[in-house]
PDB file of C-alpha atoms in Angstrom:
ATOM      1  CA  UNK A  22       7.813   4.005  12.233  1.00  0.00           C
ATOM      2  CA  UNK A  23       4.866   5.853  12.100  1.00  0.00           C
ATOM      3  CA  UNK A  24       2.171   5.071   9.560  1.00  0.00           C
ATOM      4  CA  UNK A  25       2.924   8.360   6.886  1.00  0.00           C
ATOM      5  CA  UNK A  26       6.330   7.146   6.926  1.00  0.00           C
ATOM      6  CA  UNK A  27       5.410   3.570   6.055  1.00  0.00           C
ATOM      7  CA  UNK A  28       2.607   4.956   3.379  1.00  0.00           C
ATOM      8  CA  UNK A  29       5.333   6.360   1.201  1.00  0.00           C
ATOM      9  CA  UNK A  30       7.485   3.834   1.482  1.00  0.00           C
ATOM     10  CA  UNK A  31       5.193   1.334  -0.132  1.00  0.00           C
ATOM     11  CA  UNK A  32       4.266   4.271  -2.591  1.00  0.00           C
ATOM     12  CA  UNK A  33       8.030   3.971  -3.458  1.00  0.00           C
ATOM     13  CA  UNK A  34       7.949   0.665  -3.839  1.00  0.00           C
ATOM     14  CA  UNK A  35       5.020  -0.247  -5.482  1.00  0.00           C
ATOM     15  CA  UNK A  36       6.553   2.701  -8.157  1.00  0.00           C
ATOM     16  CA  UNK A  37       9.094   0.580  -9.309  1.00  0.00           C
ATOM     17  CA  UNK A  38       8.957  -0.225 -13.343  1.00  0.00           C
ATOM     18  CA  UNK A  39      11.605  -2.982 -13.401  1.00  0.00           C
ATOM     19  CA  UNK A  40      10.328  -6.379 -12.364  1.00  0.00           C
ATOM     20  CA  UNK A  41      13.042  -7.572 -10.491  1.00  0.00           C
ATOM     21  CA  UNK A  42      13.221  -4.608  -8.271  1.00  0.00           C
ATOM     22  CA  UNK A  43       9.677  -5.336  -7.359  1.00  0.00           C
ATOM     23  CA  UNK A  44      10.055  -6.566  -3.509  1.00  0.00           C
ATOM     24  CA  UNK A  45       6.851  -8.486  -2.996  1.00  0.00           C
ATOM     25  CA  UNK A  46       8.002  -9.632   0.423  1.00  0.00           C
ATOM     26  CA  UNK A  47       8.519  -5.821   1.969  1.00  0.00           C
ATOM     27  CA  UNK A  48       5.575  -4.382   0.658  1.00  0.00           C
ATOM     28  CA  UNK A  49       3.893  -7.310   2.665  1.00  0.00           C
ATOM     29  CA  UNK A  50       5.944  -6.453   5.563  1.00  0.00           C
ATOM     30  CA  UNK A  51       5.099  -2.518   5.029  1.00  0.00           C
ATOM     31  CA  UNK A  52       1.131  -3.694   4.558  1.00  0.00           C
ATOM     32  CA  UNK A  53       1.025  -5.381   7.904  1.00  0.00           C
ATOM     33  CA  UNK A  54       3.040  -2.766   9.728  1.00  0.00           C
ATOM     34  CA  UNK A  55       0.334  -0.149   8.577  1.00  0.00           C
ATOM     35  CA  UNK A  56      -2.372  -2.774   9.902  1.00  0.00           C
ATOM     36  CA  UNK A  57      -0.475  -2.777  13.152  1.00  0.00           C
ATOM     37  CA  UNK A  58      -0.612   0.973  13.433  1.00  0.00           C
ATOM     38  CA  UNK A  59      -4.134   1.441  12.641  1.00  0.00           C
ATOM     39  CA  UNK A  60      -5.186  -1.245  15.401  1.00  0.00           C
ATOM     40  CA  UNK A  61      -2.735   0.795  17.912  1.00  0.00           C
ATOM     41  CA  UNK A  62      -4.001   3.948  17.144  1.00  0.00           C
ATOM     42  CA  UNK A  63      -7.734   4.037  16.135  1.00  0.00           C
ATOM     43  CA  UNK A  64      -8.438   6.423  18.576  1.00  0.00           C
ATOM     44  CA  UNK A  65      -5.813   8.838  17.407  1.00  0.00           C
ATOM     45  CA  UNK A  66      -6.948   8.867  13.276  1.00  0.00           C
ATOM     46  CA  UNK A  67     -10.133   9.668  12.564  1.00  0.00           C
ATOM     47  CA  UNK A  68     -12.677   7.058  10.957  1.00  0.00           C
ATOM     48  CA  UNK A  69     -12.601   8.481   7.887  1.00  0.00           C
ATOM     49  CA  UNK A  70      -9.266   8.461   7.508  1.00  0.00           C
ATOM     50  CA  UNK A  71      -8.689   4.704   9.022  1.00  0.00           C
ATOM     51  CA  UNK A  72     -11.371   4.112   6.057  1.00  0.00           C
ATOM     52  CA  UNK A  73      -9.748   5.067   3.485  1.00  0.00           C
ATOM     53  CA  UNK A  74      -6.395   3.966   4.304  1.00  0.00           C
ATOM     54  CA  UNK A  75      -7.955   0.419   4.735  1.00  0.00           C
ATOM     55  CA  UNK A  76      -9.509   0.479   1.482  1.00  0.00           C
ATOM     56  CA  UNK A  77      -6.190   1.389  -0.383  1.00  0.00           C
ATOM     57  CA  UNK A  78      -4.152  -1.165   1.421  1.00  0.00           C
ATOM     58  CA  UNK A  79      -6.612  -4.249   1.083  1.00  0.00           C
ATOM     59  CA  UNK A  80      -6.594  -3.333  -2.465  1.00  0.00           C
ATOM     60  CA  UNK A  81      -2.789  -3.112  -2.952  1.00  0.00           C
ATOM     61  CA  UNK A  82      -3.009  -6.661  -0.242  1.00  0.00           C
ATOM     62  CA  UNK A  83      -5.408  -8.584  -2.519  1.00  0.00           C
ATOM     63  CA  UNK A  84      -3.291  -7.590  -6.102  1.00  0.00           C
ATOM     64  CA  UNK A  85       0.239  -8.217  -4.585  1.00  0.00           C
ATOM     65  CA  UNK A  86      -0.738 -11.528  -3.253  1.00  0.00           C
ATOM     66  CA  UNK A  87      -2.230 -12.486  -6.482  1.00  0.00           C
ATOM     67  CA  UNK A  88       1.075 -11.648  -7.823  1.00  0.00           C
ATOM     68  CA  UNK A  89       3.184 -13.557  -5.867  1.00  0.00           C
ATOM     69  CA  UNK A  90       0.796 -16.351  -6.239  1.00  0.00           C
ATOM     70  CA  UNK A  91       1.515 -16.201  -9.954  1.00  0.00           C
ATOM     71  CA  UNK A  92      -1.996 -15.637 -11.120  1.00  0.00           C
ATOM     72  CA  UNK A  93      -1.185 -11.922 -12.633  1.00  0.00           C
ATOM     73  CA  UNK A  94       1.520 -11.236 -14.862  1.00  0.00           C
ATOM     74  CA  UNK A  95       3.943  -8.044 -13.801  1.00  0.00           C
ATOM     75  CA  UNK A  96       2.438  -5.851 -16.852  1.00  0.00           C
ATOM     76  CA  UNK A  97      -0.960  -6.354 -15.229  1.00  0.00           C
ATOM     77  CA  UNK A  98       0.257  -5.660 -11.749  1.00  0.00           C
ATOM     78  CA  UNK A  99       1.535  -2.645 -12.804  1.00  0.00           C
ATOM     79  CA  UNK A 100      -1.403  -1.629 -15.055  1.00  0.00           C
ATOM     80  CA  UNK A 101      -3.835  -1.992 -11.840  1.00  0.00           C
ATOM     81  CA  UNK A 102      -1.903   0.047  -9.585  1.00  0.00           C
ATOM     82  CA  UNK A 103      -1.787   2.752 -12.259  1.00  0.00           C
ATOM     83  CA  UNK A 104      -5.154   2.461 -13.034  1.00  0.00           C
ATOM     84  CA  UNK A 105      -6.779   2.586  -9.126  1.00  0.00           C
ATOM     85  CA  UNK A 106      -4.224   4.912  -8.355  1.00  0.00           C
ATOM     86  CA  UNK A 107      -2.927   3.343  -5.799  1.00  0.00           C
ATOM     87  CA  UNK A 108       0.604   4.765  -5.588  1.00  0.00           C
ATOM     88  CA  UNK A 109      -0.913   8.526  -6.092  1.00  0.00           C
ATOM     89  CA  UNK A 110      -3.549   7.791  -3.023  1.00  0.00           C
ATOM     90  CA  UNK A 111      -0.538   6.272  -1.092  1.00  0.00           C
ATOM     91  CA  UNK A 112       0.844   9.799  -0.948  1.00  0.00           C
ATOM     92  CA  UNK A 113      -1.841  11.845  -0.554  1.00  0.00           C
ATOM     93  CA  UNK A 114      -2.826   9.448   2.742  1.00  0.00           C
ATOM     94  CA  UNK A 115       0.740  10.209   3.856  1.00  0.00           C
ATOM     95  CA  UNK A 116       0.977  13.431   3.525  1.00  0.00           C
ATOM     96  CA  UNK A 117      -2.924  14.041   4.980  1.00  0.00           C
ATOM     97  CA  UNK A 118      -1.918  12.262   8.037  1.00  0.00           C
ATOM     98  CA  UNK A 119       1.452  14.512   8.943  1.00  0.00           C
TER      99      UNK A 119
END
């Protein structure tokens, strides 16, 4: 997959309201296949752009494994990624890149 494709993929998931639906697991999967990318193709994306895709996805990295770690509560999960606008940058990463 190529790393727009992945990008909105986690922007889906990390969309979901319900708590149940929320797939901890595959947005970890997701997260390290858009590591893998960037590491294959730094000399294909520009720095500015591997920048700023980094700092979206370590963000997104550090809150999710808090959550599955059981130190923040779903609500507040949710509230952060609304608040950084994580979900809205997700897209707008994706859709820069194709």
């Amino acid at each position: 997959m190529s790393i727009d494709v992945e990008l909105k993929h986690i922007s889906s998931i990390i969309s979901t309201t319900e708590e149940g639906k929320f797939k901890v697991d595959e947005i970890q999967n997701h997260i390290d296949k858009v590591w893998q990318i960037i590491n294959n193709k730094r000399r294909v994306l520009n720095d500015i752009m591997i920048n700023r895709i980094c700092k979206v996805i370590t963000k997104l990295a550090i809150i999710v494994d808090a959550y599955k770690a059981r130190m923040v509560r779903f609500e507040s999960l949710k509230l952060y990624i609304e608040k950084e606008g994580l979900a809205t940058d997700l897209i707008e990463l994706s859709q820069n890149i194709s």
